[in-house]
CSV table of C-alpha atoms in Angstrom, one decimal:
chain,number,residue,atom,x,y,z
C,23,UNK,CA,-17.2,3.5,-10.0
C,24,UNK,CA,-15.2,6.8,-10.2
C,25,UNK,CA,-17.3,8.6,-8.0
C,26,UNK,CA,-17.1,7.2,-4.6
C,27,UNK,CA,-18.5,10.4,-2.7
C,28,UNK,CA,-21.8,10.1,-4.7
C,29,UNK,CA,-24.4,8.0,-2.8
C,30,UNK,CA,-25.0,4.4,-4.2
C,31,UNK,CA,-28.5,4.5,-6.1
C,32,UNK,CA,-30.6,1.5,-5.7
C,33,UNK,CA,-33.7,0.9,-8.1
C,34,UNK,CA,-36.6,-0.5,-6.2
C,35,UNK,CA,-37.6,-0.9,-2.5
C,36,UNK,CA,-38.5,-4.4,-2.5
C,37,UNK,CA,-37.2,-6.9,-0.1
C,38,UNK,CA,-33.9,-7.0,-2.2
C,39,UNK,CA,-33.3,-3.5,-2.4
C,40,UNK,CA,-33.9,-2.8,0.7
C,41,UNK,CA,-31.7,-5.5,2.1
C,42,UNK,CA,-28.9,-4.1,-0.3
C,43,UNK,CA,-29.4,-0.6,1.0
C,44,UNK,CA,-29.3,-1.9,4.8
C,45,UNK,CA,-26.0,-3.6,3.9
C,46,UNK,CA,-24.5,-0.6,2.3
C,47,UNK,CA,-25.4,1.9,5.2
C,48,UNK,CA,-24.3,-0.6,7.6
C,49,UNK,CA,-20.9,-0.3,5.8
C,50,UNK,CA,-20.6,3.2,5.8
C,51,UNK,CA,-21.7,4.0,2.4
C,52,UNK,CA,-24.6,6.7,1.6
C,53,UNK,CA,-27.3,5.2,-0.4
C,54,UNK,CA,-30.4,6.5,-1.9
C,55,UNK,CA,-33.5,4.2,-2.7
C,56,UNK,CA,-35.6,5.0,-5.8
C,57,UNK,CA,-39.1,3.2,-5.9
C,58,UNK,CA,-41.4,3.5,-8.6
C,59,UNK,CA,-44.8,2.9,-6.6
C,60,UNK,CA,-46.5,4.4,-3.8
C,61,UNK,CA,-45.0,2.2,-1.0
C,62,UNK,CA,-42.0,-0.1,0.0
C,63,UNK,CA,-42.0,-3.9,-0.2
C,64,UNK,CA,-42.7,-4.8,-3.8
C,65,UNK,CA,-44.6,-8.0,-4.0
C,66,UNK,CA,-44.2,-8.4,-0.2
C,67,UNK,CA,-47.1,-5.6,0.6
C,68,UNK,CA,-50.4,-5.6,2.7
C,69,UNK,CA,-53.4,-3.4,2.5
C,70,UNK,CA,-55.7,-2.8,5.2
C,71,UNK,CA,-59.6,-2.7,4.1
C,72,UNK,CA,-62.6,-2.6,6.0
C,73,UNK,CA,-60.5,-4.0,9.2
C,74,UNK,CA,-58.9,-6.5,7.5
C,75,UNK,CA,-55.3,-7.0,6.5
C,76,UNK,CA,-54.7,-8.6,3.2
C,77,UNK,CA,-51.4,-9.5,1.9
C,78,UNK,CA,-50.9,-9.0,-1.9
C,79,UNK,CA,-51.5,-12.8,-2.8
C,80,UNK,CA,-51.5,-15.3,-0.1
C,81,UNK,CA,-48.0,-15.3,1.2
C,82,UNK,CA,-46.2,-16.8,4.1
C,83,UNK,CA,-42.8,-16.6,5.6
C,84,UNK,CA,-40.7,-19.7,6.3
C,85,UNK,CA,-39.2,-19.3,9.8
C,86,UNK,CA,-36.3,-21.7,8.7
C,87,UNK,CA,-34.8,-19.1,6.3
C,88,UNK,CA,-31.2,-18.1,7.8
C,89,UNK,CA,-31.4,-14.7,6.2
C,90,UNK,CA,-34.7,-13.6,8.1
C,91,UNK,CA,-32.9,-14.4,11.2
C,92,UNK,CA,-29.8,-12.5,10.1
C,93,UNK,CA,-31.4,-9.1,9.0
C,94,UNK,CA,-34.8,-9.1,11.2
C,95,UNK,CA,-35.9,-9.0,14.5
C,96,UNK,CA,-38.1,-11.8,14.6
C,97,UNK,CA,-39.4,-11.5,18.0
C,98,UNK,CA,-40.7,-8.0,16.9
C,99,UNK,CA,-42.4,-9.5,14.0
C,100,UNK,CA,-45.0,-11.3,16.4
C,101,UNK,CA,-44.9,-14.2,13.6
C,102,UNK,CA,-48.2,-16.3,13.9
C,103,UNK,CA,-47.7,-19.7,12.7
C,104,UNK,CA,-49.6,-22.4,10.8
C,105,UNK,CA,-50.0,-25.9,11.9
C,106,UNK,CA,-47.3,-28.0,10.3
C,107,UNK,CA,-48.5,-30.1,7.5
C,108,UNK,CA,-52.2,-29.7,5.7
C,109,UNK,CA,-55.8,-30.1,5.4
C,110,UNK,CA,-56.4,-32.0,2.1
C,111,UNK,CA,-60.0,-31.5,1.0
C,112,UNK,CA,-61.3,-34.3,-0.9
C,113,UNK,CA,-65.0,-36.0,-1.2
C,114,UNK,CA,-66.6,-33.4,0.9
C,115,UNK,CA,-64.1,-33.6,3.9
C,116,UNK,CA,-60.7,-32.6,4.8
C,117,UNK,CA,-57.8,-35.0,5.8
C,118,UNK,CA,-54.9,-33.9,8.2
C,119,UNK,CA,-51.7,-34.6,6.6
C,120,UNK,CA,-49.2,-33.8,9.3
C,121,UNK,CA,-45.6,-34.0,10.4
C,122,UNK,CA,-45.7,-36.8,12.8
C,123,UNK,CA,-42.0,-36.0,13.7
C,124,UNK,CA,-43.2,-32.7,15.1
C,125,UNK,CA,-46.6,-33.5,15.9
C,126,UNK,CA,-47.0,-37.1,16.8
C,127,UNK,CA,-50.8,-36.9,17.3
C,128,UNK,CA,-51.1,-36.5,13.7
C,129,UNK,CA,-49.6,-39.8,12.7
C,130,UNK,CA,-53.0,-41.8,12.5
C,131,UNK,CA,-54.7,-38.8,10.4
C,132,UNK,CA,-51.8,-38.9,8.1
C,133,UNK,CA,-51.7,-42.6,7.6
C,134,UNK,CA,-55.4,-42.8,6.7
C,135,UNK,CA,-55.4,-39.7,4.6
C,136,UNK,CA,-56.5,-40.7,1.0
C,137,UNK,CA,-53.5,-38.9,-0.7
C,138,UNK,CA,-51.6,-42.1,-1.8
C,139,UNK,CA,-50.5,-45.4,-0.2
C,140,UNK,CA,-48.9,-46.1,2.8
C,141,UNK,CA,-45.6,-46.6,0.7
C,142,UNK,CA,-46.2,-42.7,-0.5
C,143,UNK,CA,-46.4,-41.7,3.0
C,144,UNK,CA,-43.5,-43.4,4.1
C,145,UNK,CA,-41.3,-42.3,1.1
C,146,UNK,CA,-42.4,-38.6,2.3
C,147,UNK,CA,-40.6,-39.6,5.8
C,148,UNK,CA,-37.7,-40.8,3.9
C,149,UNK,CA,-37.6,-37.8,1.8
C,150,UNK,CA,-37.8,-35.3,4.9
C,151,UNK,CA,-34.8,-37.4,6.6
C,152,UNK,CA,-32.9,-37.1,3.2
C,153,UNK,CA,-33.2,-33.6,2.8
C,154,UNK,CA,-32.4,-32.7,6.3
C,155,UNK,CA,-29.3,-34.6,6.4
C,156,UNK,CA,-27.9,-32.3,3.7
C,157,UNK,CA,-26.6,-29.0,3.9
C,158,UNK,CA,-28.9,-26.7,2.1
C,159,UNK,CA,-26.0,-25.4,-0.1
C,160,UNK,CA,-25.2,-28.8,-1.1
C,161,UNK,CA,-29.0,-29.2,-2.3
C,162,UNK,CA,-28.7,-26.4,-4.6
C,163,UNK,CA,-25.6,-27.8,-6.0
C,164,UNK,CA,-27.1,-31.6,-6.6
C,165,UNK,CA,-28.2,-33.3,-9.8
C,166,UNK,CA,-31.1,-31.1,-11.3
C,167,UNK,CA,-34.1,-31.9,-13.4
C,168,UNK,CA,-37.9,-31.1,-12.9
C,169,UNK,CA,-39.6,-31.5,-9.6
C,170,UNK,CA,-42.0,-33.8,-11.1
C,171,UNK,CA,-39.4,-36.2,-12.3
C,172,UNK,CA,-37.4,-36.1,-9.3
C,173,UNK,CA,-40.6,-37.1,-7.1
C,174,UNK,CA,-41.4,-40.1,-9.6
C,175,UNK,CA,-37.9,-41.2,-9.6
C,176,UNK,CA,-38.2,-41.3,-5.6
C,177,UNK,CA,-41.1,-43.8,-6.2
C,178,UNK,CA,-44.1,-41.5,-5.4
C,179,UNK,CA,-47.1,-42.5,-7.2
C,180,UNK,CA,-49.3,-40.3,-9.6
C,181,UNK,CA,-52.0,-40.3,-6.9
C,182,UNK,CA,-49.7,-38.4,-4.2
C,183,UNK,CA,-48.5,-36.3,-7.0
C,184,UNK,CA,-52.0,-34.9,-7.9
C,185,UNK,CA,-53.7,-35.0,-4.3
C,186,UNK,CA,-50.7,-33.4,-2.2
C,187,UNK,CA,-47.5,-32.3,-4.1
C,188,UNK,CA,-49.0,-30.6,-6.8
C,189,UNK,CA,-51.3,-28.2,-4.5
C,190,UNK,CA,-48.5,-28.0,-1.9
C,191,UNK,CA,-45.8,-26.8,-4.7
C,192,UNK,CA,-48.4,-25.1,-6.4
C,193,UNK,CA,-49.3,-23.0,-3.6
C,194,UNK,CA,-45.6,-22.4,-2.5
C,195,UNK,CA,-43.7,-22.1,-5.4
C,196,UNK,CA,-46.5,-21.2,-8.1
C,197,UNK,CA,-45.7,-24.3,-9.7
C,198,UNK,CA,-48.7,-26.7,-10.0
C,199,UNK,CA,-47.1,-28.6,-13.2
C,200,UNK,CA,-43.9,-29.4,-11.0
C,201,UNK,CA,-41.8,-28.2,-13.8
C,202,UNK,CA,-39.1,-26.0,-12.0
C,203,UNK,CA,-36.0,-27.0,-10.7
C,204,UNK,CA,-35.9,-30.0,-8.1
C,205,UNK,CA,-33.2,-28.0,-6.4
C,206,UNK,CA,-35.5,-25.3,-5.6
C,207,UNK,CA,-38.2,-27.9,-4.3
C,208,UNK,CA,-35.5,-29.6,-2.1
C,209,UNK,CA,-34.7,-26.2,-0.3
C,210,UNK,CA,-38.5,-25.4,0.3
C,211,UNK,CA,-39.1,-28.9,1.5
C,212,UNK,CA,-36.4,-28.8,3.9
C,213,UNK,CA,-37.6,-25.3,5.0
C,214,UNK,CA,-41.0,-26.6,5.8
C,215,UNK,CA,-39.4,-29.7,7.8
C,216,UNK,CA,-37.0,-27.3,9.8
C,217,UNK,CA,-39.4,-24.6,10.7
C,218,UNK,CA,-42.9,-22.9,10.4
C,219,UNK,CA,-44.8,-21.2,8.1
C,220,UNK,CA,-46.1,-18.1,9.5
C,221,UNK,CA,-47.2,-14.4,8.9
C,222,UNK,CA,-46.4,-11.6,10.9
C,223,UNK,CA,-49.2,-10.2,13.2
C,224,UNK,CA,-49.4,-6.9,11.4
C,225,UNK,CA,-49.3,-8.5,8.0
C,226,UNK,CA,-46.5,-9.6,5.6
C,227,UNK,CA,-45.6,-5.9,4.8
C,228,UNK,CA,-44.3,-5.7,8.4
C,229,UNK,CA,-40.7,-7.4,7.1
C,230,UNK,CA,-39.9,-4.7,4.7
C,231,UNK,CA,-41.1,-1.9,7.2
C,232,UNK,CA,-38.6,-3.3,9.4
C,233,UNK,CA,-35.9,-3.2,6.9
C,234,UNK,CA,-36.6,0.1,6.1
C,235,UNK,CA,-36.7,1.4,9.6
C,236,UNK,CA,-32.8,0.8,9.8
C,237,UNK,CA,-32.2,3.4,7.3
C,238,UNK,CA,-31.7,7.0,7.7
C,239,UNK,CA,-35.1,9.4,7.1
C,240,UNK,CA,-35.0,10.7,3.4
C,241,UNK,CA,-33.1,7.4,1.9
C,242,UNK,CA,-36.0,6.0,0.4
C,243,UNK,CA,-38.0,8.1,-2.3
C,244,UNK,CA,-41.5,7.0,-3.5
C,245,UNK,CA,-43.1,7.4,-6.8
C,246,UNK,CA,-39.6,8.1,-8.4
C,247,UNK,CA,-39.5,5.6,-11.4
C,248,UNK,CA,-36.4,5.0,-12.9
C,249,UNK,CA,-36.2,4.9,-16.8
C,250,UNK,CA,-32.9,4.3,-17.4
C,251,UNK,CA,-29.5,3.6,-15.8
C,252,UNK,CA,-25.8,3.7,-16.3
C,253,UNK,CA,-23.0,2.6,-14.3
C,254,UNK,CA,-22.9,6.2,-12.7
C,255,UNK,CA,-26.0,7.3,-12.9
C,256,UNK,CA,-30.0,6.8,-12.9
C,257,UNK,CA,-32.4,8.7,-15.0
C,258,UNK,CA,-35.9,9.3,-13.7
C,259,UNK,CA,-38.7,9.4,-16.0
C,260,UNK,CA,-39.6,12.9,-14.7
C,261,UNK,CA,-36.3,14.1,-16.4
C,262,UNK,CA,-33.8,14.2,-13.6
C,263,UNK,CA,-30.5,12.6,-13.8
C,264,UNK,CA,-29.0,11.6,-10.5
C,265,UNK,CA,-25.3,10.9,-10.1
C,266,UNK,CA,-24.3,7.6,-8.3
C,267,UNK,CA,-21.2,6.1,-7.0
C,268,UNK,CA,-22.5,2.8,-8.1
C,269,UNK,CA,-26.1,2.0,-9.6
C,270,UNK,CA,-27.8,-1.5,-8.3
C,271,UNK,CA,-31.1,-2.4,-10.2
C,272,UNK,CA,-33.1,-4.4,-7.3
C,273,UNK,CA,-36.4,-4.7,-9.4
C,274,UNK,CA,-38.3,-7.6,-10.0
C,275,UNK,CA,-36.9,-9.7,-12.7
C,276,UNK,CA,-39.1,-8.5,-15.8
C,277,UNK,CA,-38.4,-4.9,-15.1
C,278,UNK,CA,-34.6,-5.6,-14.3
C,279,UNK,CA,-34.4,-7.3,-17.5
C,280,UNK,CA,-35.8,-4.2,-19.4
C,281,UNK,CA,-33.3,-1.9,-17.4
C,282,UNK,CA,-30.4,-3.5,-17.9
C,283,UNK,CA,-30.9,-5.4,-21.1
C,284,UNK,CA,-30.6,-8.8,-19.8
C,285,UNK,CA,-32.3,-12.2,-20.8
C,286,UNK,CA,-35.9,-12.1,-20.3
C,287,UNK,CA,-37.2,-13.4,-17.0
C,288,UNK,CA,-40.0,-15.7,-17.2
C,289,UNK,CA,-43.0,-15.1,-14.9
C,290,UNK,CA,-45.7,-17.2,-12.7
C,291,UNK,CA,-48.8,-15.6,-12.3
C,292,UNK,CA,-51.3,-15.9,-9.4
C,293,UNK,CA,-54.4,-14.9,-8.4
C,294,UNK,CA,-55.6,-14.5,-4.9
C,295,UNK,CA,-59.3,-13.9,-3.7
C,296,UNK,CA,-60.2,-12.7,0.0
C,297,UNK,CA,-63.5,-13.3,1.5
C,298,UNK,CA,-65.2,-12.1,4.8
C,299,UNK,CA,-67.1,-14.7,6.6
C,300,UNK,CA,-69.1,-14.5,9.7
C,301,UNK,CA,-68.5,-18.2,10.6
C,302,UNK,CA,-65.2,-19.9,9.8
C,303,UNK,CA,-65.5,-22.9,7.2
C,304,UNK,CA,-63.0,-24.7,9.4
C,305,UNK,CA,-61.5,-24.3,12.8
C,306,UNK,CA,-57.8,-25.4,12.3
C,307,UNK,CA,-54.7,-23.4,11.7
C,308,UNK,CA,-53.7,-25.8,8.6
C,309,UNK,CA,-53.6,-24.7,4.9
C,310,UNK,CA,-56.2,-26.4,2.9
C,311,UNK,CA,-55.0,-28.1,-0.3
C,312,UNK,CA,-57.4,-29.0,-3.2
C,313,UNK,CA,-57.2,-32.9,-3.2
C,314,UNK,CA,-59.7,-33.2,-6.3
C,315,UNK,CA,-57.2,-31.8,-8.8
C,316,UNK,CA,-60.0,-30.0,-10.6
C,317,UNK,CA,-59.1,-26.6,-9.3
C,318,UNK,CA,-58.8,-23.5,-10.2
C,319,UNK,CA,-58.1,-22.8,-6.2
C,320,UNK,CA,-55.0,-24.9,-5.2
C,321,UNK,CA,-55.1,-23.8,-1.7
C,322,UNK,CA,-57.1,-21.9,1.1
C,323,UNK,CA,-56.4,-20.6,4.5
C,324,UNK,CA,-58.8,-19.5,7.1
C,325,UNK,CA,-56.0,-16.5,7.8
C,326,UNK,CA,-57.8,-15.3,10.8
C,327,UNK,CA,-57.5,-18.8,12.6
C,328,UNK,CA,-53.9,-18.4,12.3
C,329,UNK,CA,-53.3,-14.6,12.9
C,330,UNK,CA,-56.6,-13.2,14.6
C,331,UNK,CA,-55.1,-9.7,14.1
C,332,UNK,CA,-55.8,-10.1,10.2
C,333,UNK,CA,-59.5,-9.7,10.9
C,334,UNK,CA,-62.2,-7.4,12.7
C,335,UNK,CA,-63.7,-8.9,15.8
C,336,UNK,CA,-66.6,-11.3,15.0
C,337,UNK,CA,-65.5,-12.0,11.2
C,338,UNK,CA,-63.1,-14.4,9.6
C,339,UNK,CA,-60.9,-13.8,6.7
C,340,UNK,CA,-60.8,-16.5,4.2
C,341,UNK,CA,-58.1,-16.3,1.0
C,342,UNK,CA,-57.7,-18.4,-1.9
C,343,UNK,CA,-55.0,-18.9,-3.6
C,344,UNK,CA,-55.1,-19.6,-7.5
C,345,UNK,CA,-51.7,-20.2,-9.1
C,346,UNK,CA,-51.7,-19.3,-12.9
C,347,UNK,CA,-55.2,-17.5,-12.8
C,348,UNK,CA,-55.5,-14.0,-13.4
C,349,UNK,CA,-58.4,-13.6,-15.4
C,350,UNK,CA,-61.8,-11.7,-15.1
C,351,UNK,CA,-63.7,-14.5,-13.5
C,352,UNK,CA,-61.4,-15.7,-10.7
C,353,UNK,CA,-63.7,-14.4,-7.9
C,354,UNK,CA,-66.5,-16.5,-9.4
C,355,UNK,CA,-64.3,-19.7,-9.8
C,356,UNK,CA,-63.0,-19.4,-6.4
C,357,UNK,CA,-66.6,-19.2,-4.8
C,358,UNK,CA,-67.9,-21.8,-7.0
C,359,UNK,CA,-65.3,-24.2,-5.6
C,360,UNK,CA,-65.7,-23.2,-2.1
C,361,UNK,CA,-69.5,-23.7,-2.3
C,362,UNK,CA,-68.8,-27.4,-3.6
C,363,UNK,CA,-66.4,-27.9,-0.3
C,364,UNK,CA,-68.3,-26.0,2.4
C,365,UNK,CA,-72.0,-25.6,0.9
C,366,UNK,CA,-74.0,-22.5,0.3
C,367,UNK,CA,-72.9,-20.5,3.3
C,368,UNK,CA,-70.2,-19.5,0.9
C,369,UNK,CA,-72.5,-17.5,-1.4
C,370,UNK,CA,-73.1,-15.4,1.7
C,371,UNK,CA,-69.3,-14.6,2.2
C,372,UNK,CA,-68.3,-10.8,1.4
C,373,UNK,CA,-65.9,-10.4,-1.6
C,374,UNK,CA,-63.2,-8.3,0.2
C,375,UNK,CA,-60.6,-7.8,-2.6
C,376,UNK,CA,-58.9,-9.6,-5.5
C,377,UNK,CA,-55.5,-9.6,-6.5
C,378,UNK,CA,-54.1,-10.4,-9.9
C,379,UNK,CA,-50.4,-10.7,-9.7
C,380,UNK,CA,-48.6,-11.3,-13.2
C,381,UNK,CA,-45.3,-11.8,-11.6
C,382,UNK,CA,-45.7,-13.6,-8.8
C,383,UNK,CA,-42.4,-15.3,-8.9
C,384,UNK,CA,-39.5,-15.8,-11.5
C,385,UNK,CA,-39.8,-19.6,-13.1
C,386,UNK,CA,-36.5,-21.3,-12.3
C,387,UNK,CA,-36.5,-24.3,-14.7
C,388,UNK,CA,-33.7,-26.8,-14.6
C,389,UNK,CA,-30.8,-26.7,-15.0
C,390,UNK,CA,-31.2,-24.1,-12.0
C,391,UNK,CA,-28.3,-22.0,-11.2
C,392,UNK,CA,-28.9,-20.0,-7.9
C,393,UNK,CA,-26.1,-17.3,-6.9
C,394,UNK,CA,-25.6,-15.7,-10.2
C,395,UNK,CA,-23.6,-12.8,-10.3
C,396,UNK,CA,-24.5,-9.4,-9.0
C,397,UNK,CA,-22.1,-7.3,-11.0
C,398,UNK,CA,-22.5,-6.9,-14.5
C,399,UNK,CA,-19.6,-6.3,-17.1
C,400,UNK,CA,-20.7,-2.8,-17.6
C,401,UNK,CA,-20.1,-1.9,-14.1
C,402,UNK,CA,-23.9,-1.8,-12.9
C,403,UNK,CA,-25.1,-4.3,-10.2
C,404,UNK,CA,-28.2,-6.2,-9.9
C,405,UNK,CA,-30.1,-8.3,-7.5
C,406,UNK,CA,-33.4,-10.1,-6.4
C,407,UNK,CA,-35.1,-13.5,-6.3
C,408,UNK,CA,-34.4,-13.8,-10.1
C,409,UNK,CA,-30.6,-13.6,-9.1
C,410,UNK,CA,-30.6,-16.3,-6.5
C,411,UNK,CA,-33.8,-18.4,-5.4
C,412,UNK,CA,-37.3,-17.6,-5.7
C,413,UNK,CA,-38.4,-17.0,-2.1
C,414,UNK,CA,-38.0,-14.1,0.9
C,415,UNK,CA,-34.6,-15.9,1.4
C,416,UNK,CA,-33.2,-15.3,-2.1
C,417,UNK,CA,-34.5,-11.8,-2.3
C,418,UNK,CA,-32.8,-10.8,1.1
C,419,UNK,CA,-29.8,-12.8,0.6
C,420,UNK,CA,-29.4,-11.5,-3.1
C,421,UNK,CA,-29.6,-8.0,-1.8
C,422,UNK,CA,-27.2,-8.1,1.3
C,423,UNK,CA,-24.6,-9.8,-1.0
C,424,UNK,CA,-24.9,-7.3,-3.4
C,425,UNK,CA,-24.7,-4.4,-1.1
C,426,UNK,CA,-21.6,-5.8,0.3
C,427,UNK,CA,-20.1,-6.4,-3.2
C,428,UNK,CA,-20.8,-2.6,-3.9
C,429,UNK,CA,-19.3,-1.6,-0.7
C,430,UNK,CA,-16.0,-3.6,-1.3
C,431,UNK,CA,-15.8,-2.2,-4.7
C,432,UNK,CA,-15.9,1.3,-3.8
C,433,UNK,CA,-13.6,0.9,-0.5
C,434,UNK,CA,-16.2,1.1,2.1
C,435,UNK,CA,-15.9,-2.0,4.4
C,436,UNK,CA,-16.3,-0.8,8.0
C,437,UNK,CA,-19.4,-0.6,10.0
C,438,UNK,CA,-21.7,2.4,10.0
C,439,UNK,CA,-20.8,4.6,12.8
């Protein structure tokens, strides 16, 4: 880093890149962000179609994430919360599996829900207590193995694995096989117990927009695709080469691996299909889990029940999430499954949009090593959820710690004035 008077170049305007840029700016370091696409947010973006707000994939923010409270104005996001727990759909009806510690009124429905034995449900309570009694940092340092093996070792039956944990983890972590690290599962389950699952009233893109608003005008350059990087410059695909005091690659994992010649980052894919309905199939704010094990849809939300701002007046917005399914026929598969659940009215639902996301999250197989170095041996920097945890928390935390590391390395440690 021999040119401290040049701006730092950040490649990527997703949550990690924006968090990095904000940390640099607030430390008094000039920064420029180069984004290949036509908008900010990376995988956390929203589209507005025919009066509907469509997040690119069914996404939620977990309000217990500490980095959200550190970097965001949570009140301004106007978060709309799901009810804690889930509605497990099986044999033509839904059964509420709630959190009786937070909603005592769900204790009876949870005890009688056909997701497993009473011993299974008692073990959920024990799991909740154990995870909440350990600091999250220690959870990420504990013994590791697959989520499946950890749940089996905890005594859970095959029934509850199939009817509850598989669709739950499949929806949040895009891991229906329960093959990823139990450390990551422990963190997510702890966050679910500590706070709410929610969406901003204006859509998930309100999160990156709030971060971007903290940067000076002209900092972010859209449709500026970077073809290569060095420790002191970035080369755009249009031929421009831009000198930099330091270079941070903050793209999603597969792109970062290509730009930095790092080991391949394995992707978890997901499809999401949005439908518009004149009448909502359910009136609750629960996520609906597929309790049949047949799929391909693992979870569904009537998102307009949770956030009425997501739909125009008099209409409802339904989103079906399909981890691992990105083929051409996913709309048909989703509609057929939901017809089995909710009858022929589903045939009349309007298809609004389908998203096929090849890289929904990086796979984090055991042994999982979070908080990987942000500075590479050649002097370049890297951040993103593939360097920490595959979550909003991981992306924002990785970006902030990377920005602070760059600022410290070039001698800028004071607050921006």
